[in-house]
Short mmCIF file of C-alpha atoms and ligand atoms in Angstrom, two decimals:
data_model
loop_
_atom_site.label_atom_id
_atom_site.label_comp_id
_atom_site.label_asym_id
_atom_site.label_seq_id
_atom_site.Cartn_x
_atom_site.Cartn_y
_atom_site.Cartn_z
CA UNK A 1 -2.58 -16.79 -26.08
CA UNK A 2 -0.57 -13.53 -26.54
CA UNK A 3 -3.08 -12.37 -29.54
CA UNK A 4 -5.98 -13.44 -27.46
CA UNK A 5 -5.05 -11.38 -24.70
CA UNK A 6 -3.54 -8.83 -26.84
CA UNK A 7 -7.36 -8.91 -28.06
CA UNK A 8 -9.01 -8.81 -25.09
CA UNK A 9 -6.78 -5.59 -23.35
CA UNK A 10 -7.89 -3.74 -26.24
CA UNK A 11 -11.60 -4.32 -25.72
CA UNK A 12 -11.88 -4.22 -21.57
CA UNK A 13 -12.59 -7.47 -21.88
CA UNK A 14 -11.11 -9.70 -18.19
CA UNK A 15 -8.48 -11.94 -17.99
CA UNK A 16 -8.24 -15.29 -16.42
CA UNK A 17 -6.19 -17.04 -14.16
CA UNK A 18 -4.27 -18.97 -16.70
CA UNK A 19 -3.87 -15.35 -18.61
CA UNK A 20 -2.61 -13.96 -15.98
CA UNK A 21 0.22 -16.73 -15.34
CA UNK A 22 0.74 -16.31 -19.14
CA UNK A 23 1.74 -13.33 -18.59
CA UNK A 24 4.09 -13.53 -15.35
CA UNK A 25 5.82 -16.18 -16.53
CA UNK A 26 5.89 -16.65 -20.55
CA UNK A 27 5.05 -13.58 -21.95
CA UNK A 28 7.89 -11.43 -23.82
CA UNK A 29 8.80 -8.72 -21.41
CA UNK A 30 8.14 -5.52 -23.78
CA UNK A 31 4.98 -6.75 -24.94
CA UNK A 32 3.63 -7.43 -21.58
CA UNK A 33 4.91 -3.60 -20.99
CA UNK A 34 3.48 -2.25 -23.93
CA UNK A 35 -0.22 -3.47 -23.05
CA UNK A 36 0.25 -2.25 -19.62
CA UNK A 37 1.17 1.31 -20.99
CA UNK A 38 -2.13 1.02 -23.21
CA UNK A 39 -4.21 0.01 -20.29
CA UNK A 40 -2.94 2.56 -18.42
CA UNK A 41 -2.77 5.67 -20.97
CA UNK A 42 -6.36 4.47 -21.78
CA UNK A 43 -8.00 5.15 -17.75
CA UNK A 44 -5.02 7.97 -16.63
CA UNK A 45 -3.62 9.83 -20.33
CA UNK A 46 0.01 10.72 -19.20
CA UNK A 47 -1.31 11.69 -15.44
CA UNK A 48 1.36 10.18 -12.93
CA UNK A 49 -0.09 10.90 -9.99
CA UNK A 50 2.00 11.51 -6.45
CA UNK A 51 1.23 13.15 -2.96
CA UNK A 52 2.81 14.93 -0.12
CA UNK A 53 2.59 13.28 2.97
CA UNK A 54 4.39 12.20 5.85
CA UNK A 55 4.42 8.70 8.01
CA UNK A 56 4.03 8.66 11.46
CA UNK A 57 4.81 5.23 12.82
CA UNK A 58 3.39 5.50 16.21
CA UNK A 59 5.45 2.37 17.68
CA UNK A 60 7.63 -0.84 16.69
CA UNK A 61 6.72 -2.90 19.51
CA UNK A 62 4.52 -5.59 17.85
CA UNK A 63 3.42 -9.05 19.20
CA UNK A 64 2.42 -10.15 15.74
CA UNK A 65 6.11 -10.28 14.85
CA UNK A 66 5.76 -11.33 11.84
CA UNK A 67 8.76 -13.27 10.13
CA UNK A 68 9.13 -11.16 7.07
CA UNK A 69 9.09 -7.82 8.93
CA UNK A 70 11.59 -6.25 10.50
CA UNK A 71 10.74 -3.62 12.16
CA UNK A 72 8.73 -5.08 15.15
CA UNK A 73 10.39 -6.05 18.38
CA UNK A 74 9.58 -7.13 21.68
CA UNK A 75 9.26 -3.90 24.12
CA UNK A 76 12.38 -5.09 25.74
CA UNK A 77 14.05 -4.56 22.96
CA UNK A 78 16.58 -1.64 23.32
CA UNK A 79 14.93 -0.02 19.77
CA UNK A 80 11.46 -0.43 21.53
CA UNK A 81 9.93 3.03 20.85
CA UNK A 82 6.22 4.26 21.78
CA UNK A 83 4.82 7.93 20.88
CA UNK A 84 2.78 9.16 23.30
CA UNK A 85 -0.30 10.67 22.28
CA UNK A 86 1.29 14.25 22.10
CA UNK A 87 4.94 13.18 21.28
CA UNK A 88 2.54 11.62 17.95
CA UNK A 89 0.81 15.11 17.17
CA UNK A 90 3.80 17.15 18.20
CA UNK A 91 5.26 14.84 15.13
CA UNK A 92 3.34 14.96 12.67
CA UNK A 93 2.74 19.03 13.48
CA UNK A 94 6.31 19.79 12.27
CA UNK A 95 5.82 18.85 8.49
CA UNK A 96 2.19 20.71 8.06
CA UNK A 97 3.46 23.71 7.19
CA UNK A 98 5.76 22.02 4.14
CA UNK A 99 2.40 21.38 2.56
CA UNK A 100 1.31 17.94 3.25
CA UNK A 101 -1.99 16.69 2.72
CA UNK A 102 -1.96 13.15 4.49
CA UNK A 103 -1.30 12.30 7.31
CA UNK A 104 0.02 8.43 6.79
CA UNK A 105 -0.31 6.28 10.60
CA UNK A 106 0.18 2.89 10.59
CA UNK A 107 2.14 1.26 13.63
CA UNK A 108 2.39 -2.37 15.30
CA UNK A 109 0.04 -4.56 17.42
CA UNK A 110 1.09 -3.23 20.60
CA UNK A 111 0.65 -5.50 23.81
CA UNK A 112 -0.74 -2.54 25.89
CA UNK A 113 -1.98 0.69 23.95
CA UNK A 114 -5.90 0.58 24.37
CA UNK A 115 -7.72 1.38 21.06
CA UNK A 116 -8.83 5.04 22.98
CA UNK A 117 -5.24 5.83 22.38
CA UNK A 118 -5.67 5.75 18.64
CA UNK A 119 -9.07 7.22 18.56
CA UNK A 120 -7.39 10.20 20.21
CA UNK A 121 -4.42 10.21 17.99
CA UNK A 122 -6.87 10.45 15.14
CA UNK A 123 -9.28 12.85 17.05
CA UNK A 124 -6.27 15.01 17.74
CA UNK A 125 -4.58 15.33 14.07
CA UNK A 126 -8.51 16.11 12.99
CA UNK A 127 -8.96 18.81 14.89
CA UNK A 128 -5.78 20.94 14.68
CA UNK A 129 -6.05 20.27 10.92
CA UNK A 130 -8.94 19.04 9.52
CA UNK A 131 -7.79 19.88 5.81
CA UNK A 132 -5.40 17.75 6.25
CA UNK A 133 -6.90 13.73 4.87
CA UNK A 134 -5.88 11.19 8.19
CA UNK A 135 -4.98 7.77 6.73
CA UNK A 136 -4.78 5.61 8.99
CA UNK A 137 -4.06 2.03 10.66
CA UNK A 138 -3.96 -1.42 8.11
CA UNK A 139 -7.33 -3.21 8.19
CA UNK A 140 -4.55 -6.23 10.49
CA UNK A 141 -4.26 -3.21 13.61
CA UNK A 142 -8.95 -3.07 12.89
CA UNK A 143 -8.81 -6.53 13.71
CA UNK A 144 -6.50 -5.87 16.19
CA UNK A 145 -8.72 -3.07 18.17
CA UNK A 146 -11.56 -5.09 17.25
CA UNK A 147 -10.36 -7.56 19.70
CA UNK A 148 -8.66 -5.76 22.54
CA UNK A 149 -11.95 -3.17 22.59
CA UNK A 150 -14.41 -6.39 22.05
CA UNK A 151 -16.15 -4.34 19.66
CA UNK A 152 -17.12 -5.06 16.07
CA UNK A 153 -15.14 -4.12 12.90
CA UNK A 154 -18.21 -1.99 12.23
CA UNK A 155 -17.84 -0.30 15.31
CA UNK A 156 -14.56 0.06 14.93
CA UNK A 157 -14.46 1.66 11.99
CA UNK A 158 -17.75 4.02 12.87
CA UNK A 159 -15.75 5.72 15.75
CA UNK A 160 -12.59 6.43 13.75
CA UNK A 161 -14.43 7.73 11.26
CA UNK A 162 -16.22 10.17 13.52
CA UNK A 163 -12.68 10.85 15.02
CA UNK A 164 -11.54 12.09 12.02
CA UNK A 165 -10.25 9.13 9.77
CA UNK A 166 -10.89 9.37 5.80
CA UNK A 167 -9.15 6.27 4.26
CA UNK A 168 -7.29 3.53 5.79
CA UNK A 169 -4.29 2.25 3.58
CA UNK A 170 -3.51 -1.19 2.22
CA UNK A 171 -1.18 -3.03 4.14
CA UNK A 172 -1.34 -6.33 6.16
CA UNK A 173 -2.63 -7.94 2.85
CA UNK A 174 0.61 -9.79 2.23
CA UNK A 175 -0.78 -12.88 0.39
CA UNK A 176 -4.44 -13.38 0.57
CA UNK A 177 -3.91 -17.54 1.67
CA UNK A 178 -4.16 -18.69 4.82
CA UNK A 179 -1.50 -21.42 4.30
CA UNK A 180 0.87 -18.55 3.44
CA UNK A 181 0.29 -16.92 6.43
CA UNK A 182 0.08 -19.64 9.02
CA UNK A 183 3.66 -19.68 7.43
CA UNK A 184 4.37 -16.32 7.51
CA UNK A 185 2.41 -14.26 10.22
CA UNK A 186 0.09 -16.90 12.01
CA UNK A 187 -0.49 -14.55 15.13
CA UNK A 188 -2.38 -11.25 12.73
CA UNK A 189 -5.79 -11.05 10.91
CA UNK A 190 -6.72 -14.04 8.71
CA UNK A 191 -7.33 -13.42 4.64
CA UNK A 192 -11.04 -13.54 5.26
CA UNK A 193 -10.45 -10.89 8.46
CA UNK A 194 -8.82 -8.94 6.06
CA UNK A 195 -10.90 -9.12 3.40
CA UNK A 196 -13.55 -8.32 5.65
CA UNK A 197 -12.74 -4.54 7.03
CA UNK A 198 -12.04 -3.58 3.69
CA UNK A 199 -15.35 -4.36 2.44
CA UNK A 200 -16.83 -3.20 5.53
CA UNK A 201 -15.29 0.18 5.12
CA UNK A 202 -16.11 0.18 1.81
CA UNK A 203 -19.52 0.03 2.86
CA UNK A 204 -19.40 2.77 5.21
CA UNK A 205 -18.31 4.75 2.44
CA UNK A 206 -14.33 4.95 3.45
CA UNK A 207 -12.08 4.41 0.67
CA UNK A 208 -9.47 1.94 0.61
CA UNK A 209 -6.05 0.55 -1.00
CA UNK A 210 -4.79 -2.69 -1.40
CA UNK A 211 -0.65 -4.42 -1.68
CA UNK A 212 0.56 -7.71 -2.13
CA UNK A 213 3.65 -8.22 -0.52
CA UNK A 214 5.47 -10.49 -2.93
CA UNK A 215 9.17 -12.28 -3.28
CA UNK A 216 9.58 -14.47 -0.65
CA UNK A 217 7.33 -18.02 -0.18
CA UNK A 218 4.70 -17.58 -2.21
CA UNK A 219 4.49 -18.90 -6.04
CA UNK A 220 3.30 -17.11 -9.10
CA UNK A 221 0.34 -18.52 -9.49
CA UNK A 222 -0.78 -17.27 -5.74
CA UNK A 223 0.20 -13.87 -6.80
CA UNK A 224 -1.97 -14.65 -9.36
CA UNK A 225 -5.01 -15.78 -6.84
CA UNK A 226 -4.28 -12.77 -5.22
CA UNK A 227 -5.33 -10.31 -7.08
CA UNK A 228 -8.16 -12.21 -8.06
CA UNK A 229 -9.25 -12.14 -4.92
CA UNK A 230 -8.66 -8.29 -4.33
CA UNK A 231 -10.74 -7.85 -7.86
CA UNK A 232 -13.45 -10.35 -7.07
CA UNK A 233 -14.18 -8.54 -3.33
CA UNK A 234 -13.69 -4.72 -5.60
CA UNK A 235 -16.15 -6.02 -8.31
CA UNK A 236 -18.89 -6.44 -4.84
CA UNK A 237 -17.77 -4.10 -2.88
CA UNK A 238 -16.02 -1.29 -4.50
CA UNK A 239 -13.85 1.00 -2.41
CA UNK A 240 -9.81 -0.06 -3.54
CA UNK A 241 -7.82 3.06 -4.94
CA UNK A 242 -4.97 1.75 -5.58
CA UNK A 243 -2.94 -1.24 -6.07
CA UNK A 244 0.55 -1.80 -3.90
CA UNK A 245 2.77 -4.64 -5.05
CA UNK A 246 5.71 -4.97 -2.51
CA UNK A 247 8.84 -6.64 -3.09
CA UNK A 248 9.60 -7.93 -0.32
CA UNK A 249 12.97 -6.80 1.25
CA UNK A 250 14.79 -9.51 3.37
CA UNK A 251 17.73 -8.14 5.36
CA UNK A 252 16.92 -8.40 8.88
CA UNK A 253 14.01 -10.71 8.84
CA UNK A 254 13.47 -14.18 9.52
CA UNK A 255 14.49 -14.65 5.80
CA UNK A 256 17.31 -13.86 4.98
CA UNK A 257 18.08 -16.93 3.46
CA UNK A 258 15.54 -15.23 0.53
CA UNK A 259 16.83 -12.79 -2.08
CA UNK A 260 15.24 -10.18 -2.44
CA UNK A 261 13.53 -9.80 -6.37
CA UNK A 262 14.81 -8.38 -9.75
CA UNK A 263 14.11 -5.66 -11.25
CA UNK A 264 12.66 -7.65 -14.23
CA UNK A 265 10.67 -9.50 -11.65
CA UNK A 266 9.27 -6.33 -9.90
CA UNK A 267 8.25 -4.81 -13.36
CA UNK A 268 6.74 -7.85 -14.45
CA UNK A 269 4.45 -7.98 -11.20
CA UNK A 270 3.44 -4.03 -12.02
CA UNK A 271 2.31 -4.95 -15.33
CA UNK A 272 0.68 -7.89 -14.42
CA UNK A 273 -1.48 -6.18 -11.59
CA UNK A 274 -2.51 -3.96 -13.96
CA UNK A 275 -3.50 -5.87 -16.58
CA UNK A 276 -5.71 -8.38 -13.97
CA UNK A 277 -7.00 -5.44 -11.74
CA UNK A 278 -9.10 -4.15 -14.56
CA UNK A 279 -11.11 -2.87 -11.41
CA UNK A 280 -8.84 -1.28 -9.66
CA UNK A 281 -7.78 2.75 -10.92
CA UNK A 282 -4.54 2.99 -9.55
CA UNK A 283 -1.31 0.85 -9.34
CA UNK A 284 1.24 2.28 -7.38
CA UNK A 285 5.12 2.06 -7.95
CA UNK A 286 6.14 2.63 -3.88
CA UNK A 287 9.50 4.19 -4.83
CA UNK A 288 10.71 3.70 -1.21
CA UNK A 289 10.46 -0.12 -1.61
CA UNK A 290 10.83 -0.29 -5.62
CA UNK A 291 14.26 2.39 -5.42
CA UNK A 292 13.19 5.65 -8.03
CA UNK A 293 15.29 4.14 -10.54
CA UNK A 294 12.83 1.12 -11.12
CA UNK A 295 9.76 3.24 -9.96
CA UNK A 296 10.67 5.89 -13.01
CA UNK A 297 11.15 3.16 -15.65
CA UNK A 298 7.36 1.70 -13.74
CA UNK A 299 5.33 3.96 -15.18
CA UNK A 300 6.53 2.47 -18.95
CA UNK A 301 4.86 -0.60 -17.44
CA UNK A 302 1.80 0.28 -15.99
CA UNK A 303 2.07 2.28 -12.48
CA UNK A 304 0.37 6.08 -12.90
CA UNK A 305 1.12 6.82 -8.96
CA UNK A 306 4.47 6.77 -7.12
CA UNK A 307 3.17 7.32 -3.58
CA UNK A 308 4.09 10.25 -1.80
CA UNK A 309 7.44 12.24 -0.40
CA UNK A 310 6.84 10.60 2.89
CA UNK A 311 9.75 11.88 5.50
CA UNK A 312 11.40 9.96 7.46
CA UNK A 313 9.43 6.03 6.44
CA UNK A 314 10.54 3.22 9.02
CA UNK A 315 9.44 0.24 8.26
CA UNK A 316 10.96 -0.60 4.79
CA UNK A 317 14.15 1.11 5.98
CA UNK A 318 13.96 -1.08 9.19
CA UNK A 319 14.71 -4.21 6.20
CA UNK A 320 17.52 -2.10 5.37
CA UNK A 321 16.31 -0.45 2.25
CA UNK A 322 18.70 2.02 0.44
CA UNK A 323 16.52 4.31 -0.77
CA UNK A 324 15.98 7.61 0.85
CA UNK A 325 13.67 8.28 3.87
CA UNK A 326 11.57 10.94 1.85
CA UNK A 327 12.45 13.35 -1.04
CA UNK A 328 11.57 16.73 -2.17
CA UNK A 329 8.59 17.62 -4.38
CA UNK A 330 10.56 18.97 -6.71
CA UNK A 331 12.73 16.38 -7.49
CA UNK A 332 9.20 13.90 -7.46
CA UNK A 333 8.41 16.28 -10.00
CA UNK A 334 11.81 15.52 -12.33
CA UNK A 335 11.28 12.40 -11.88
CA UNK A 336 8.21 11.91 -13.40
CA UNK A 337 8.56 14.86 -16.60
CA UNK A 338 11.83 13.08 -17.35
CA UNK A 339 10.26 9.82 -17.51
CA UNK A 340 8.08 11.53 -20.31
CA UNK A 341 4.59 11.91 -18.20
CA UNK A 342 2.84 14.44 -16.88
CA UNK A 343 3.26 14.79 -13.00
CA UNK A 344 0.07 15.53 -11.01
CA UNK A 345 0.25 16.45 -7.30
CA UNK A 346 -3.05 14.45 -6.00
CA UNK A 347 -4.83 14.78 -2.86
CA UNK A 348 -5.32 10.98 -0.70
CA UNK A 349 -8.47 10.69 -2.64
CA UNK A 350 -6.99 11.18 -6.14
CA UNK A 351 -8.03 14.62 -6.36
CA UNK A 352 -5.77 16.88 -8.37
CA UNK A 353 -4.39 19.75 -6.08
CA UNK A 354 -1.78 20.55 -9.01
CA UNK A 355 -0.27 19.53 -12.36
CA UNK A 356 3.41 20.63 -13.13
O1 LIG B 401 2.24 -5.39 5.71
C1 LIG B 401 7.21 -5.21 5.96
C2 LIG B 401 4.95 -4.54 4.13
C3 LIG B 401 3.25 -2.99 4.61
C4 LIG B 401 8.45 -5.81 5.08
O2 LIG B 401 -1.80 1.91 1.00
C5 LIG B 401 7.58 -5.17 3.97
O3 LIG B 401 -0.57 3.76 0.06
C6 LIG B 401 8.83 -5.52 2.04
O4 LIG B 401 1.34 -1.37 3.34
N1 LIG B 401 10.01 -6.30 3.24
C7 LIG B 401 3.29 -2.03 5.07
N2 LIG B 401 7.77 -5.37 2.55
C8 LIG B 401 3.70 -0.49 4.40
C9 LIG B 401 1.99 -0.35 3.28
C10 LIG B 401 1.98 0.51 2.80
C11 LIG B 401 3.56 1.27 2.50
C12 LIG B 401 2.81 2.28 1.37
C13 LIG B 401 1.66 3.12 1.27
C14 LIG B 401 0.52 2.30 1.38
C15 LIG B 401 -0.59 2.86 0.73
C16 LIG B 401 0.86 0.82 2.12
O5 LIG B 401 4.60 -3.45 3.98
C17 LIG B 401 3.09 -4.68 5.66
C18 LIG B 401 4.18 -5.70 4.98
O6 LIG B 401 3.03 -6.19 3.78
N3 LIG B 401 6.54 -5.56 4.94
N4 LIG B 401 8.15 -5.98 6.07
C19 LIG B 401 10.05 -6.28 3.81
N5 LIG B 401 10.86 -6.82 5.08
#
């Protein structure tokens, strides 16, 4: 099967489900890396993208309480917090002078906050800092807003866009299979709802990302099916900019009996995603979760993006991830150069800000 796949990759021919499963389970590790790297180079040459952003997590109080999440808590939990509109603005404003080009705003499904609270936060940032891109609210949050505001997803997205929303992040996809979602996160958006939000966003010309949370209860077949589902949506309603595989971090979650995925599995996942997702240009090695060393090696397995400088990441750190909460731009540049690639600072929409 390897020779057929190699031929297909050389001729940009789409890989089948069976070929995806073969790559994941049987293909020689370094042969897989070489194929994925070849595809990466054909798309983005030796460029590796990063951005200078700041993550703002408005609250950790969440009605969804997904089994895999160490971040969400009940309202009466001692570590429960909620930023007021003013606090959120002050928090993001602290980083403006450090050269950020993106506010990355993600929250939890708070039981009481109305949609207007989120809308006003977007509007405050946009009015004061119109040049800083606002990437905010996962599809799961958008579905929650539609429910609490009694509006359609299209209305919610249109209002957010008018207020200054630039794009939406890829979270909340987990595995797009409702049997798995019912085990892990029965209270949040279904697969169809998640896909619908991204489809409508793309129709409204709002770019989005997509993720896959792996290494919990799903099978290899489920991962490949997840990638194919995303590939099919991108065919009919293009707008996904990047795919971000997220390895499940078990500490402090409802699934502590599960062991964290190995480096080999993380790298295989990046490479398979690069080859299966032939219609998504960027594959992101999110260093916060992968760790910096694995993110660096992932560049030879097809990744062309390492996300951002981040500044004070909270969701993965609630699950005791051992990486830092943010890194400097110069460290990011050094790590990419050392791996043999050309560091390109990008904005959220992949316009190059500067190369190094
Ligand atoms: O949807 C939560 C995941 C996601 C855990 O779009 C966990 O550029 C591992 O989606 N172990 C939120 N993963 C973060 C996210 C993201 C991050 C960076 C960039 C972008 C982007 C998106 O984090 C959730 C969930 O899948 N998550 N808990 C955990 N214990």
